[in-house]
Amino acid sequence: MQLISETIAGLRIGAPQVHLNLALFPLIAEFDRVPGYLLLDDALERKLARVTEVSAEGRVPELAFENSSAEKILLVDGDELVGAKQNRILNLTILVGGGQKLVIPVSCVEQGRWRYHNADFASAGRALFAKARARKMSQVTQSMATAQARSANQSQIWADVADKMAFCGAQSDTLAMGDAYQSRAGDIGAYVRAFRPARRQHGAVVAIDGRPLGLELFDSAAAFSRYLEKLVRSYALDAIETAGDKPLAASEPEVRSFLDRIRNAAGERFPALGEGEDIRLTGKGVAGGALAVDGRLVHLAGFCIDPLSRGSRA
């Protein structure tokens, strides 16, 4: 897609930051801009938005979102919401205009609970870990193309969460993904403390064990800086499975090759739930999803799907 290709082409790859087997290559923009939106976490903290079940009975794959402010609010693919009848993650990125209400597509990451903790959801401050998010990305793309829906394979997500909890040795009465994160909080915290945003950094290519596996990109440095800790957490929960004592970083040519595969991926456009249009990417060993609004790329997430789907470094 031309918009995605031109946006990536306008970025400079910065020097990598590395902690053990996790490396982030900054994507630096020549010019910066003020984001024309709030991220969901900020909106919820300031009580400018509300997320609830769609009804008293609730429906697993849907939540109700209300923006009670005049600001636009950006909901980012993979973000976790906790509370109400069970914890969920967002199936794709959505930009909601001021004063708007939407039913948003979600997936469950807490298999063993279907009862109210409280009426409203809160931000968990974390996202679906990268391996599972990569698979979900492809599933949602297929759903949009074949069924005009925005759904993921719920059974697969539950299986991914169960596998992660087993590796972490996490104990959970409700099989909640958050308990896997909590069980390795010390290790994850060490990863988080190792990374800082660079000036005009709009995104990053993320590598584990020397292999580029993902890309996260926003249209402003402020938005990426706010999201960085959540991004690191989502990859750190995967990185701890193979972490050694020596730092490992991919080479810049490998990073450029991964970016080229994202740039050259086939894209299909869909009307967005909120503002703009969804762009779904499918290419050689990669999958991605983007939100474009008024001719600019607001958010892009892309993944190398082959090694992640096999769970190995083939």
Short mmCIF file of C-alpha atoms in Angstrom, two decimals, residues 17-23 191 195 207-211 239-240 242-250 313:
data_model
loop_
_atom_site.label_atom_id
_atom_site.label_comp_id
_atom_site.label_asym_id
_atom_site.label_seq_id
_atom_site.Cartn_x
_atom_site.Cartn_y
_atom_site.Cartn_z
CA GLN A 17 18.59 -0.58 22.46
CA VAL A 18 19.19 -4.08 23.81
CA HIS A 19 18.44 -5.99 27.00
CA LEU A 20 19.49 -9.64 26.96
CA ASN A 21 17.71 -11.18 23.95
CA LEU A 22 15.26 -8.32 23.30
CA ALA A 23 16.24 -5.46 20.97
CA TYR A 191 13.29 -5.39 30.38
CA PHE A 195 14.38 0.98 27.10
CA ALA A 207 13.69 -8.41 17.68
CA ILE A 208 13.98 -11.46 19.93
CA ASP A 209 17.05 -13.72 19.79
CA GLY A 210 18.46 -11.67 16.93
CA ARG A 211 15.41 -12.04 14.69
CA ALA A 239 11.59 -13.08 25.31
CA ILE A 240 11.93 -14.58 28.80
CA THR A 242 14.69 -18.05 25.57
CA ALA A 243 16.67 -15.39 27.43
CA GLY A 244 20.37 -16.04 28.05
CA ASP A 245 23.10 -13.94 29.60
CA LYS A 246 24.49 -12.30 26.45
CA PRO A 247 22.85 -9.39 24.58
CA LEU A 248 21.50 -10.32 21.15
CA ALA A 249 20.47 -7.82 18.49
CA ALA A 250 19.48 -8.30 14.88
CA ARG A 313 13.52 -20.07 15.20
#
